[in-house]
Amino acid sequence: MLLLYRFLWIASALGVAAVMIMLSNPRAERPVVSNEWASVQQGRFSLQTPREFRARRDALTQMGMNKPNSPVQLQDAVRIERGARIGMKLALVSLRTDLQVGSDDAPAAATPDQNAARTLQRIHTSQLENLREAYADLKETQTRPTRVQGAPALRTEFTFTLAHWVPLFNTPAQGYLITVPVSPTEALHIIAYSPPHQFQQYQPVYERMVNTLKLNAGATTTASGGWE
């Protein structure tokens, strides 16, 4: 019996060692997403997404758009998600013309580029305020200018908490908001997020999706969708 116990102990130890070796071997790591991508069209949006993600239209009502004092009005939105903690949200908004936006703060001799930059900043800041209401413990870590398909844009990176009805299961998340003007009257919000330890792995996936994004024609855009 003693020999049997000793044999079982040795076999168990060897099994644990084999599992540890397999887990530590880089060749055993699975890719974040497969090479299988498909075309998705939802409302105003057309883009390529990995097969692991699912796309659906979304009113984004929880994100505070279309408030009475909002400088924009929501036109269309879509979620592209891989579960509850990984995904991207796209929201197309149009500038409101029924509000006097920033006329008192604008310099008398402001150039068109300065006015455009100021409008972009206001739209971006307004959406950040919406995200603070939607996401628990949102903390901005960096804001910088960037470009999306050649167009100037603003990018803010942040961390937040994905709340669960059982607080014990609240989980941290990391993401960013990009706001880019796509026509003189429209702007696009890109919100992407994932668990912090996977954020760097998913960034190229999100960039590839954005680089394939096209806007379908709508009532307020040109025949090409308004993308500049």
PDB file of C-alpha atoms in Angstrom:
ATOM      1  CA  MET A   1       0.000   0.000   0.000  1.00  0.00           C
ATOM      2  CA  LEU A   2       2.885   2.319   0.820  1.00  0.00           C
ATOM      3  CA  LEU A   3       4.345   1.717  -2.628  1.00  0.00           C
ATOM      4  CA  LEU A   4       0.964   2.522  -4.194  1.00  0.00           C
ATOM      5  CA  TYR A   5       0.703   5.847  -2.333  1.00  0.00           C
ATOM      6  CA  ARG A   6       4.262   6.690  -3.309  1.00  0.00           C
ATOM      7  CA  PHE A   7       3.512   5.906  -6.949  1.00  0.00           C
ATOM      8  CA  LEU A   8       0.359   8.067  -6.915  1.00  0.00           C
ATOM      9  CA  TRP A   9       2.281  10.924  -5.293  1.00  0.00           C
ATOM     10  CA  ILE A  10       5.034  10.779  -7.921  1.00  0.00           C
ATOM     11  CA  ALA A  11       2.476  10.595 -10.769  1.00  0.00           C
ATOM     12  CA  SER A  12       0.592  13.582  -9.376  1.00  0.00           C
ATOM     13  CA  ALA A  13       3.804  15.590  -9.037  1.00  0.00           C
ATOM     14  CA  LEU A  14       4.804  14.779 -12.611  1.00  0.00           C
ATOM     15  CA  GLY A  15       1.324  15.751 -13.850  1.00  0.00           C
ATOM     16  CA  VAL A  16       1.481  19.129 -12.092  1.00  0.00           C
ATOM     17  CA  ALA A  17       4.964  19.749 -13.477  1.00  0.00           C
ATOM     18  CA  ALA A  18       3.781  18.938 -17.019  1.00  0.00           C
ATOM     19  CA  VAL A  19       0.847  21.343 -16.727  1.00  0.00           C
ATOM     20  CA  MET A  20       3.116  24.134 -15.426  1.00  0.00           C
ATOM     21  CA  ILE A  21       5.520  23.618 -18.322  1.00  0.00           C
ATOM     22  CA  MET A  22       2.692  23.749 -20.854  1.00  0.00           C
ATOM     23  CA  LEU A  23       1.260  26.932 -19.345  1.00  0.00           C
ATOM     24  CA  SER A  24       4.652  28.649 -19.327  1.00  0.00           C
ATOM     25  CA  ASN A  25       5.432  27.692 -22.920  1.00  0.00           C
ATOM     26  CA  PRO A  26       4.713  30.680 -25.260  1.00  0.00           C
ATOM     27  CA  ARG A  27       3.800  28.298 -28.055  1.00  0.00           C
ATOM     28  CA  ALA A  28       0.805  27.181 -25.999  1.00  0.00           C
ATOM     29  CA  GLU A  29      -0.645  30.711 -25.872  1.00  0.00           C
ATOM     30  CA  ARG A  30      -3.756  31.201 -27.965  1.00  0.00           C
ATOM     31  CA  PRO A  31      -4.076  34.371 -30.062  1.00  0.00           C
ATOM     32  CA  VAL A  32      -6.328  37.112 -28.721  1.00  0.00           C
ATOM     33  CA  VAL A  33      -8.528  36.771 -31.806  1.00  0.00           C
ATOM     34  CA  SER A  34      -8.487  34.440 -34.770  1.00  0.00           C
ATOM     35  CA  ASN A  35      -7.580  35.394 -38.304  1.00  0.00           C
ATOM     36  CA  GLU A  36     -11.225  35.025 -39.301  1.00  0.00           C
ATOM     37  CA  TRP A  37     -12.692  38.496 -39.815  1.00  0.00           C
ATOM     38  CA  ALA A  38     -16.035  39.319 -41.387  1.00  0.00           C
ATOM     39  CA  SER A  39     -17.788  42.382 -42.786  1.00  0.00           C
ATOM     40  CA  VAL A  40     -20.432  43.862 -40.507  1.00  0.00           C
ATOM     41  CA  GLN A  41     -23.021  46.478 -41.420  1.00  0.00           C
ATOM     42  CA  GLN A  42     -25.190  47.996 -38.707  1.00  0.00           C
ATOM     43  CA  GLY A  43     -27.093  51.185 -39.511  1.00  0.00           C
ATOM     44  CA  ARG A  44     -24.637  53.883 -40.542  1.00  0.00           C
ATOM     45  CA  PHE A  45     -21.607  51.719 -39.786  1.00  0.00           C
ATOM     46  CA  SER A  46     -19.723  49.241 -41.968  1.00  0.00           C
ATOM     47  CA  LEU A  47     -16.485  47.628 -40.756  1.00  0.00           C
ATOM     48  CA  GLN A  48     -14.493  44.430 -40.361  1.00  0.00           C
ATOM     49  CA  THR A  49     -14.666  42.568 -37.020  1.00  0.00           C
ATOM     50  CA  PRO A  50     -13.184  39.319 -35.670  1.00  0.00           C
ATOM     51  CA  ARG A  51     -15.577  36.383 -35.557  1.00  0.00           C
ATOM     52  CA  GLU A  52     -15.299  36.345 -31.751  1.00  0.00           C
ATOM     53  CA  PHE A  53     -17.099  39.710 -31.530  1.00  0.00           C
ATOM     54  CA  ARG A  54     -20.829  40.345 -31.916  1.00  0.00           C
ATOM     55  CA  ALA A  55     -22.263  43.615 -33.231  1.00  0.00           C
ATOM     56  CA  ARG A  56     -25.658  45.121 -32.434  1.00  0.00           C
ATOM     57  CA  ARG A  57     -27.334  48.502 -32.646  1.00  0.00           C
ATOM     58  CA  ASP A  58     -27.466  50.443 -29.415  1.00  0.00           C
ATOM     59  CA  ALA A  59     -29.260  53.638 -28.448  1.00  0.00           C
ATOM     60  CA  LEU A  60     -26.587  54.310 -25.793  1.00  0.00           C
ATOM     61  CA  THR A  61     -29.205  55.958 -23.630  1.00  0.00           C
ATOM     62  CA  GLN A  62     -27.167  55.161 -20.534  1.00  0.00           C
ATOM     63  CA  MET A  63     -24.319  57.299 -21.828  1.00  0.00           C
ATOM     64  CA  GLY A  64     -26.205  60.551 -21.435  1.00  0.00           C
ATOM     65  CA  MET A  65     -26.375  61.604 -25.064  1.00  0.00           C
ATOM     66  CA  ASN A  66     -29.202  63.869 -26.191  1.00  0.00           C
ATOM     67  CA  LYS A  67     -29.352  65.731 -22.891  1.00  0.00           C
ATOM     68  CA  PRO A  68     -31.098  69.119 -23.174  1.00  0.00           C
ATOM     69  CA  ASN A  69     -27.774  70.962 -22.846  1.00  0.00           C
ATOM     70  CA  SER A  70     -25.687  68.558 -24.924  1.00  0.00           C
ATOM     71  CA  PRO A  71     -23.819  70.159 -27.861  1.00  0.00           C
ATOM     72  CA  VAL A  72     -24.597  67.104 -30.010  1.00  0.00           C
ATOM     73  CA  GLN A  73     -27.488  64.871 -30.949  1.00  0.00           C
ATOM     74  CA  LEU A  74     -27.076  61.122 -31.310  1.00  0.00           C
ATOM     75  CA  GLN A  75     -27.611  59.818 -34.847  1.00  0.00           C
ATOM     76  CA  ASP A  76     -26.671  56.154 -34.588  1.00  0.00           C
ATOM     77  CA  ALA A  77     -24.685  53.799 -32.360  1.00  0.00           C
ATOM     78  CA  VAL A  78     -23.428  50.244 -32.370  1.00  0.00           C
ATOM     79  CA  ARG A  79     -21.778  47.896 -29.866  1.00  0.00           C
ATOM     80  CA  ILE A  80     -19.110  45.407 -30.974  1.00  0.00           C
ATOM     81  CA  GLU A  81     -18.468  43.183 -27.974  1.00  0.00           C
ATOM     82  CA  ARG A  82     -16.788  40.019 -26.825  1.00  0.00           C
ATOM     83  CA  GLY A  83     -18.595  39.442 -23.573  1.00  0.00           C
ATOM     84  CA  ALA A  84     -19.225  42.067 -20.922  1.00  0.00           C
ATOM     85  CA  ARG A  85     -15.616  43.195 -20.369  1.00  0.00           C
ATOM     86  CA  ILE A  86     -14.203  43.476 -23.904  1.00  0.00           C
ATOM     87  CA  GLY A  87     -15.571  45.596 -26.698  1.00  0.00           C
ATOM     88  CA  MET A  88     -15.960  48.786 -28.665  1.00  0.00           C
ATOM     89  CA  LYS A  89     -18.818  51.259 -28.947  1.00  0.00           C
ATOM     90  CA  LEU A  90     -19.254  53.581 -31.908  1.00  0.00           C
ATOM     91  CA  ALA A  91     -21.539  56.596 -31.715  1.00  0.00           C
ATOM     92  CA  LEU A  92     -22.200  58.993 -34.575  1.00  0.00           C
ATOM     93  CA  VAL A  93     -23.403  62.422 -33.442  1.00  0.00           C
ATOM     94  CA  SER A  94     -24.437  65.598 -35.229  1.00  0.00           C
ATOM     95  CA  LEU A  95     -23.716  69.116 -34.020  1.00  0.00           C
ATOM     96  CA  ARG A  96     -26.723  70.941 -32.676  1.00  0.00           C
ATOM     97  CA  THR A  97     -27.580  74.217 -34.358  1.00  0.00           C
ATOM     98  CA  ASP A  98     -30.222  75.297 -31.846  1.00  0.00           C
ATOM     99  CA  LEU A  99     -27.631  76.150 -29.169  1.00  0.00           C
ATOM    100  CA  GLN A 100     -25.221  79.062 -29.045  1.00  0.00           C
ATOM    101  CA  VAL A 101     -21.979  77.157 -28.530  1.00  0.00           C
ATOM    102  CA  GLY A 102     -19.030  78.997 -27.046  1.00  0.00           C
ATOM    103  CA  SER A 103     -19.686  82.363 -28.721  1.00  0.00           C
ATOM    104  CA  ASP A 104     -18.617  84.327 -25.636  1.00  0.00           C
ATOM    105  CA  ASP A 105     -15.349  82.391 -25.275  1.00  0.00           C
ATOM    106  CA  ALA A 106     -14.305  82.458 -28.918  1.00  0.00           C
ATOM    107  CA  PRO A 107     -11.621  85.024 -29.844  1.00  0.00           C
ATOM    108  CA  ALA A 108     -12.817  87.678 -32.244  1.00  0.00           C
ATOM    109  CA  ALA A 109     -10.155  86.784 -34.829  1.00  0.00           C
ATOM    110  CA  ALA A 110     -10.293  82.985 -34.467  1.00  0.00           C
ATOM    111  CA  THR A 111      -9.349  81.058 -37.582  1.00  0.00           C
ATOM    112  CA  PRO A 112     -11.506  78.219 -38.985  1.00  0.00           C
ATOM    113  CA  ASP A 113      -8.937  75.702 -37.715  1.00  0.00           C
ATOM    114  CA  GLN A 114      -9.069  77.205 -34.220  1.00  0.00           C
ATOM    115  CA  ASN A 115     -12.854  77.101 -34.233  1.00  0.00           C
ATOM    116  CA  ALA A 116     -12.791  73.476 -35.396  1.00  0.00           C
ATOM    117  CA  ALA A 117     -10.321  72.532 -32.652  1.00  0.00           C
ATOM    118  CA  ARG A 118     -12.430  74.271 -30.031  1.00  0.00           C
ATOM    119  CA  THR A 119     -15.591  72.504 -31.223  1.00  0.00           C
ATOM    120  CA  LEU A 120     -13.805  69.129 -31.176  1.00  0.00           C
ATOM    121  CA  GLN A 121     -12.599  69.767 -27.628  1.00  0.00           C
ATOM    122  CA  ARG A 122     -16.107  70.661 -26.458  1.00  0.00           C
ATOM    123  CA  ILE A 123     -17.695  67.573 -28.023  1.00  0.00           C
ATOM    124  CA  HIS A 124     -14.952  65.355 -26.572  1.00  0.00           C
ATOM    125  CA  THR A 125     -15.269  66.877 -23.102  1.00  0.00           C
ATOM    126  CA  SER A 126     -19.045  66.510 -23.176  1.00  0.00           C
ATOM    127  CA  GLN A 127     -18.745  62.784 -23.912  1.00  0.00           C
ATOM    128  CA  LEU A 128     -16.195  62.341 -21.129  1.00  0.00           C
ATOM    129  CA  GLU A 129     -18.753  63.786 -18.727  1.00  0.00           C
ATOM    130  CA  ASN A 130     -21.266  61.213 -19.973  1.00  0.00           C
ATOM    131  CA  LEU A 131     -18.762  58.412 -19.415  1.00  0.00           C
ATOM    132  CA  ARG A 132     -18.152  59.559 -15.841  1.00  0.00           C
ATOM    133  CA  GLU A 133     -21.861  59.090 -15.199  1.00  0.00           C
ATOM    134  CA  ALA A 134     -21.994  55.723 -16.977  1.00  0.00           C
ATOM    135  CA  TYR A 135     -18.834  54.087 -15.595  1.00  0.00           C
ATOM    136  CA  ALA A 136     -17.957  53.782 -11.909  1.00  0.00           C
ATOM    137  CA  ASP A 137     -14.658  55.230 -10.653  1.00  0.00           C
ATOM    138  CA  LEU A 138     -13.644  56.558 -14.079  1.00  0.00           C
ATOM    139  CA  LYS A 139     -10.188  58.144 -13.901  1.00  0.00           C
ATOM    140  CA  GLU A 140      -8.568  59.872 -16.873  1.00  0.00           C
ATOM    141  CA  THR A 141      -4.892  59.029 -17.326  1.00  0.00           C
ATOM    142  CA  GLN A 142      -3.947  60.897 -20.514  1.00  0.00           C
ATOM    143  CA  THR A 143      -5.445  63.107 -23.223  1.00  0.00           C
ATOM    144  CA  ARG A 144      -3.583  63.728 -26.463  1.00  0.00           C
ATOM    145  CA  PRO A 145      -4.210  64.585 -30.103  1.00  0.00           C
ATOM    146  CA  THR A 146      -4.222  61.712 -32.576  1.00  0.00           C
ATOM    147  CA  ARG A 147      -5.439  60.913 -36.080  1.00  0.00           C
ATOM    148  CA  VAL A 148      -8.051  58.469 -37.338  1.00  0.00           C
ATOM    149  CA  GLN A 149      -7.928  57.601 -41.040  1.00  0.00           C
ATOM    150  CA  GLY A 150      -5.975  60.809 -41.556  1.00  0.00           C
ATOM    151  CA  ALA A 151      -8.439  63.060 -39.724  1.00  0.00           C
ATOM    152  CA  PRO A 152      -7.436  64.988 -36.564  1.00  0.00           C
ATOM    153  CA  ALA A 153      -8.912  63.598 -33.364  1.00  0.00           C
ATOM    154  CA  LEU A 154      -8.653  63.659 -29.579  1.00  0.00           C
ATOM    155  CA  ARG A 155      -7.918  60.579 -27.481  1.00  0.00           C
ATOM    156  CA  THR A 156      -8.397  60.203 -23.724  1.00  0.00           C
ATOM    157  CA  GLU A 157      -7.282  57.048 -21.947  1.00  0.00           C
ATOM    158  CA  PHE A 158      -8.938  56.053 -18.695  1.00  0.00           C
ATOM    159  CA  THR A 159      -9.558  53.318 -16.145  1.00  0.00           C
ATOM    160  CA  PHE A 160     -12.914  52.447 -14.607  1.00  0.00           C
ATOM    161  CA  THR A 161     -14.852  49.740 -12.791  1.00  0.00           C
ATOM    162  CA  LEU A 162     -17.414  47.467 -14.378  1.00  0.00           C
ATOM    163  CA  ALA A 163     -20.071  47.284 -11.692  1.00  0.00           C
ATOM    164  CA  HIS A 164     -21.864  44.051 -10.811  1.00  0.00           C
ATOM    165  CA  TRP A 165     -25.047  43.726  -8.782  1.00  0.00           C
ATOM    166  CA  VAL A 166     -22.918  41.743  -6.342  1.00  0.00           C
ATOM    167  CA  PRO A 167     -20.113  44.202  -5.414  1.00  0.00           C
ATOM    168  CA  LEU A 168     -17.705  41.332  -4.800  1.00  0.00           C
ATOM    169  CA  PHE A 169     -17.692  40.703  -8.559  1.00  0.00           C
ATOM    170  CA  ASN A 170     -16.909  44.288  -9.615  1.00  0.00           C
ATOM    171  CA  THR A 171     -14.005  44.166 -12.098  1.00  0.00           C
ATOM    172  CA  PRO A 172     -11.437  46.754 -13.213  1.00  0.00           C
ATOM    173  CA  ALA A 173     -11.263  47.821 -16.852  1.00  0.00           C
ATOM    174  CA  GLN A 174      -9.115  50.045 -19.033  1.00  0.00           C
ATOM    175  CA  GLY A 175     -10.152  51.930 -22.136  1.00  0.00           C
ATOM    176  CA  TYR A 176     -10.107  55.064 -24.226  1.00  0.00           C
ATOM    177  CA  LEU A 177     -12.386  57.559 -25.906  1.00  0.00           C
ATOM    178  CA  ILE A 178     -11.522  58.942 -29.351  1.00  0.00           C
ATOM    179  CA  THR A 179     -13.555  61.763 -30.856  1.00  0.00           C
ATOM    180  CA  VAL A 180     -13.031  62.537 -34.534  1.00  0.00           C
ATOM    181  CA  PRO A 181     -14.941  64.922 -36.832  1.00  0.00           C
ATOM    182  CA  VAL A 182     -16.163  63.074 -39.924  1.00  0.00           C
ATOM    183  CA  SER A 183     -17.895  65.986 -41.692  1.00  0.00           C
ATOM    184  CA  PRO A 184     -18.584  69.677 -40.987  1.00  0.00           C
ATOM    185  CA  THR A 185     -21.747  68.645 -39.126  1.00  0.00           C
ATOM    186  CA  GLU A 186     -20.913  65.220 -37.634  1.00  0.00           C
ATOM    187  CA  ALA A 187     -18.436  63.615 -35.251  1.00  0.00           C
ATOM    188  CA  LEU A 188     -17.666  60.037 -34.279  1.00  0.00           C
ATOM    189  CA  HIS A 189     -17.048  58.733 -30.744  1.00  0.00           C
ATOM    190  CA  ILE A 190     -14.964  55.545 -30.458  1.00  0.00           C
ATOM    191  CA  ILE A 191     -15.007  53.919 -27.018  1.00  0.00           C
ATOM    192  CA  ALA A 192     -12.886  50.780 -26.552  1.00  0.00           C
ATOM    193  CA  TYR A 193     -12.149  48.819 -23.378  1.00  0.00           C
ATOM    194  CA  SER A 194     -10.864  45.539 -21.958  1.00  0.00           C
ATOM    195  CA  PRO A 195      -9.416  44.145 -18.715  1.00  0.00           C
ATOM    196  CA  PRO A 196      -6.196  46.039 -17.890  1.00  0.00           C
ATOM    197  CA  HIS A 197      -3.931  43.000 -18.306  1.00  0.00           C
ATOM    198  CA  GLN A 198      -5.255  42.482 -21.869  1.00  0.00           C
ATOM    199  CA  PHE A 199      -5.446  46.093 -22.991  1.00  0.00           C
ATOM    200  CA  GLN A 200      -2.176  46.105 -24.941  1.00  0.00           C
ATOM    201  CA  GLN A 201      -3.185  42.902 -26.724  1.00  0.00           C
ATOM    202  CA  TYR A 202      -6.556  44.252 -27.814  1.00  0.00           C
ATOM    203  CA  GLN A 203      -5.343  47.672 -28.965  1.00  0.00           C
ATOM    204  CA  PRO A 204      -4.183  46.397 -32.403  1.00  0.00           C
ATOM    205  CA  VAL A 205      -7.531  44.618 -32.801  1.00  0.00           C
ATOM    206  CA  TYR A 206      -9.446  47.830 -32.108  1.00  0.00           C
ATOM    207  CA  GLU A 207      -7.156  49.827 -34.416  1.00  0.00           C
ATOM    208  CA  ARG A 208      -7.738  47.387 -37.242  1.00  0.00           C
ATOM    209  CA  MET A 209     -11.490  47.606 -36.780  1.00  0.00           C
ATOM    210  CA  VAL A 210     -11.388  51.410 -36.824  1.00  0.00           C
ATOM    211  CA  ASN A 211      -9.163  51.460 -39.901  1.00  0.00           C
ATOM    212  CA  THR A 212     -11.788  49.422 -41.794  1.00  0.00           C
ATOM    213  CA  LEU A 213     -14.690  51.598 -40.637  1.00  0.00           C
ATOM    214  CA  LYS A 214     -16.837  53.336 -43.234  1.00  0.00           C
ATOM    215  CA  LEU A 215     -19.920  55.464 -42.665  1.00  0.00           C
ATOM    216  CA  ASN A 216     -22.909  54.752 -44.822  1.00  0.00           C
ATOM    217  CA  ALA A 217     -24.675  57.679 -46.432  1.00  0.00           C
ATOM    218  CA  GLY A 218     -27.233  59.499 -44.330  1.00  0.00           C
ATOM    219  CA  ALA A 219     -29.445  62.533 -44.477  1.00  0.00           C
ATOM    220  CA  THR A 220     -26.795  64.831 -43.023  1.00  0.00           C
ATOM    221  CA  THR A 221     -23.732  63.598 -44.871  1.00  0.00           C
ATOM    222  CA  THR A 222     -22.348  63.382 -48.358  1.00  0.00           C
ATOM    223  CA  ALA A 223     -22.764  60.363 -50.608  1.00  0.00           C
ATOM    224  CA  SER A 224     -19.438  58.992 -49.326  1.00  0.00           C
ATOM    225  CA  GLY A 225     -20.651  59.099 -45.756  1.00  0.00           C
ATOM    226  CA  GLY A 226     -18.937  62.326 -44.791  1.00  0.00           C
ATOM    227  CA  TRP A 227     -15.572  60.765 -43.868  1.00  0.00           C
ATOM    228  CA  GLU A 228     -12.695  63.103 -44.658  1.00  0.00           C
TER     229      GLU A 228
END
